[in-house]
Short mmCIF file of C-alpha atoms in Angstrom, two decimals:
data_model
loop_
_atom_site.label_atom_id
_atom_site.label_comp_id
_atom_site.label_asym_id
_atom_site.label_seq_id
_atom_site.Cartn_x
_atom_site.Cartn_y
_atom_site.Cartn_z
CA MET A 27 21.74 -62.26 31.96
CA ALA A 28 22.83 -65.80 31.25
CA ASP A 29 24.15 -68.14 33.86
CA LEU A 30 27.92 -68.36 33.53
CA ARG A 31 29.51 -71.46 34.99
CA ALA A 32 33.13 -72.39 34.95
CA PRO A 33 34.17 -76.01 34.39
CA THR A 34 37.03 -75.81 36.95
CA PRO A 35 37.98 -73.61 39.91
CA SER A 36 40.91 -72.23 37.91
CA ALA A 37 38.59 -71.27 35.09
CA ALA A 38 36.25 -69.62 37.64
CA ALA A 39 39.15 -67.58 38.99
CA GLU A 40 40.07 -66.49 35.46
CA LEU A 41 36.48 -65.32 34.90
CA CYS A 42 36.39 -63.37 38.19
CA ILE A 43 39.75 -61.60 37.87
CA PRO A 44 38.68 -58.96 35.30
CA GLU A 45 35.53 -58.14 37.29
CA TYR A 46 37.54 -57.98 40.53
CA GLU A 47 40.10 -55.61 38.97
CA ARG A 48 37.35 -53.36 37.58
CA LEU A 49 35.64 -53.15 41.01
CA TRP A 50 38.98 -52.51 42.70
CA GLU A 51 39.63 -49.58 40.34
CA GLU A 52 36.19 -48.12 41.11
CA ILE A 53 36.89 -48.36 44.84
CA GLU A 54 40.26 -46.59 44.44
CA GLU A 55 38.66 -43.81 42.35
CA ALA A 56 35.92 -43.36 44.97
CA LYS A 57 38.53 -43.12 47.75
CA ILE A 58 40.43 -40.43 45.85
CA ALA A 59 37.21 -38.51 45.18
CA LEU A 60 36.22 -38.68 48.85
CA GLN A 61 39.63 -37.44 49.93
CA THR A 62 39.80 -34.51 47.51
CA LEU A 63 36.16 -33.40 47.53
CA PRO A 64 36.08 -31.86 51.05
CA HIS A 65 39.45 -30.18 50.52
CA GLY A 66 38.31 -28.72 47.22
CA ARG A 67 35.08 -27.44 48.74
CA ILE A 68 36.92 -25.96 51.72
CA ASP A 69 39.45 -24.31 49.42
CA ALA A 70 36.65 -22.83 47.30
CA LEU A 71 34.91 -21.47 50.40
CA ARG A 72 38.20 -20.08 51.70
CA ARG A 73 38.79 -18.27 48.39
CA GLU A 74 35.25 -16.87 48.53
CA ILE A 75 35.75 -15.57 52.09
CA ASP A 76 39.09 -14.04 51.14
CA ALA A 77 37.48 -12.31 48.18
CA LEU A 78 34.73 -10.90 50.40
CA ALA A 79 37.22 -9.78 53.02
CA ASN A 80 39.29 -8.01 50.37
CA ALA A 81 36.26 -6.34 48.77
CA ALA A 82 36.33 -2.54 48.79
CA SER A 83 33.32 -2.20 51.06
CA PHE A 84 35.03 -4.18 53.81
CA SER A 85 38.44 -2.65 53.43
CA LEU A 86 37.26 0.95 53.71
CA PRO A 87 37.39 2.27 57.29
CA ARG A 88 34.55 4.67 56.46
CA HIS A 89 32.24 1.73 55.71
CA ARG A 90 33.12 0.09 59.03
CA LEU A 91 32.57 3.40 60.80
CA ASP A 92 29.14 3.78 59.17
CA VAL A 93 28.19 0.26 60.22
CA LEU A 94 29.24 1.00 63.81
CA ARG A 95 27.34 4.30 63.79
CA ARG A 96 24.16 2.52 62.67
CA GLU A 97 24.59 -0.07 65.42
CA LEU A 98 25.17 2.67 67.98
CA TRP A 99 22.11 4.60 66.78
CA SER A 100 20.01 1.44 67.00
CA MET A 101 21.21 0.73 70.54
CA ASP A 102 20.56 4.37 71.52
CA ILE A 103 16.98 4.15 70.23
CA SER A 104 16.47 0.88 72.13
CA MET A 105 17.86 2.37 75.34
CA GLN A 106 15.68 5.47 75.01
CA GLY A 107 12.63 3.27 74.53
CA GLY A 108 13.58 1.18 77.56
CA ALA A 109 14.21 4.27 79.68
CA ARG A 110 10.91 5.78 78.56
CA THR A 111 9.08 2.58 79.51
CA GLU A 112 10.81 2.49 82.90
CA LEU A 113 9.99 6.15 83.49
CA LEU A 114 6.32 5.66 82.60
CA GLY A 115 6.15 2.67 84.96
CA ALA A 116 7.78 4.67 87.75
CA CYS A 117 5.37 7.58 87.17
CA ALA A 118 2.38 5.24 87.36
CA ALA A 119 3.70 3.70 90.60
CA LEU A 120 4.30 7.18 92.02
CA GLU A 121 0.73 8.23 91.18
CA GLN A 122 -0.62 5.11 92.91
CA ALA A 123 1.48 5.80 96.00
CA LYS A 124 0.34 9.43 95.96
CA GLY A 125 -3.30 8.29 95.86
CA ARG A 126 -2.78 5.92 98.79
CA LEU A 127 -1.03 8.65 100.79
CA GLU A 128 -3.87 11.07 100.06
CA GLU A 129 -6.35 8.52 101.42
CA ILE A 130 -4.52 8.35 104.76
CA ASN A 131 -3.52 12.03 104.91
CA PRO A 132 -4.40 13.13 108.47
CA ALA A 133 -6.04 16.34 107.22
CA ARG A 134 -8.33 14.31 104.93
CA VAL A 135 -9.10 11.80 107.66
CA LEU A 136 -9.98 14.65 110.04
CA GLY A 137 -12.13 16.17 107.30
CA ARG A 138 -14.28 13.03 107.33
CA GLY A 139 -15.21 13.66 110.99
CA TYR A 140 -12.42 11.84 112.80
CA ALA A 141 -10.24 13.30 115.56
CA MET A 142 -6.80 12.50 117.01
CA VAL A 143 -5.97 12.49 120.71
CA LYS A 144 -2.49 13.83 121.44
CA LEU A 145 -0.87 12.82 124.73
CA GLY A 146 2.32 14.80 125.27
CA LYS A 147 4.61 13.96 122.35
CA GLY A 148 2.64 10.97 121.04
CA TYR A 149 -0.87 10.06 119.99
CA ALA A 150 -3.33 7.68 121.64
CA GLY A 151 -3.98 4.63 119.52
CA SER A 152 -6.13 2.78 122.04
CA ILE A 153 -8.59 3.62 124.84
CA ARG A 154 -6.24 1.71 127.18
CA GLU A 155 -3.74 4.58 126.92
CA LEU A 156 -6.22 7.03 128.48
CA GLU A 157 -7.10 7.52 132.14
CA SER A 158 -9.74 9.52 133.95
CA GLY A 159 -8.44 13.02 134.83
CA MET A 160 -5.71 12.95 132.16
CA GLY A 161 -5.19 16.05 130.01
CA ALA A 162 -4.93 15.73 126.23
CA ASP A 163 -5.27 17.68 122.99
CA LEU A 164 -8.18 16.72 120.74
CA ILE A 165 -7.08 17.55 117.20
CA MET A 166 -9.89 18.09 114.69
CA GLN A 167 -10.08 19.36 111.11
CA ASP A 168 -10.46 23.02 112.03
CA GLY A 169 -8.52 23.27 115.32
CA ILE A 170 -7.39 21.81 118.63
CA ALA A 171 -9.41 21.42 121.84
CA ARG A 172 -7.56 21.00 125.13
CA ILE A 173 -9.52 18.45 127.14
CA ILE A 174 -9.47 16.69 130.48
CA ILE A 175 -10.75 13.12 130.33
CA ASP A 176 -13.72 12.68 132.65
CA SER A 177 -14.08 8.91 132.31
CA VAL A 178 -12.84 6.02 130.15
CA GLU A 179 -15.10 3.16 129.00
CA GLU A 180 -13.66 0.25 127.03
CA ARG A 181 -15.94 -1.51 124.55
CA GLY A 182 -16.34 -5.24 124.68
#
C-alpha cells in the first residue's frame, strides 16, 4: 500500500470522509446483527419447543401414563432392593446378637462347670455378699443344691 499524504488539512479530511462513512456503516450493520441474532435464535428455539410440545407423543395422555408407570415401576424396584438390603443387614445383626446371647446363656455357662449362688430373690455377684452360716441355693447345670455357708474367704 502506498503512502497517501494530503497537501492540506482540508484535503486530508476529504480523503478520510469516505473511509469514515464506510466504517460507520459497518458498525451500524454489526449493531443490527447483534440485536436481531439473539432474538432470532430464541424465536427458533421457542418454535422448536412448541413443535415438540404439540407432537402426538406428548399430547396423548396414554403416553404420559406409560411414562409415569415406568417411573413408578423403577422406583418400586429400587425400593424393593433397598428393603431387601435393609432386611439382610437386620438378619445379620440379629444372628450376631443371637450368637452373643448364646455365649452368655446361663444354661450354657452352667454347662461349662460354673454355678450360681441364689440368695433369696437375687444372686450373689461377689464373695462380700456372703456370710458364714447363711443359707443359699447353689444352681448348677443339672439341679439345685440347698447349702449353708460354713466360711467365707476373700482372695487378695
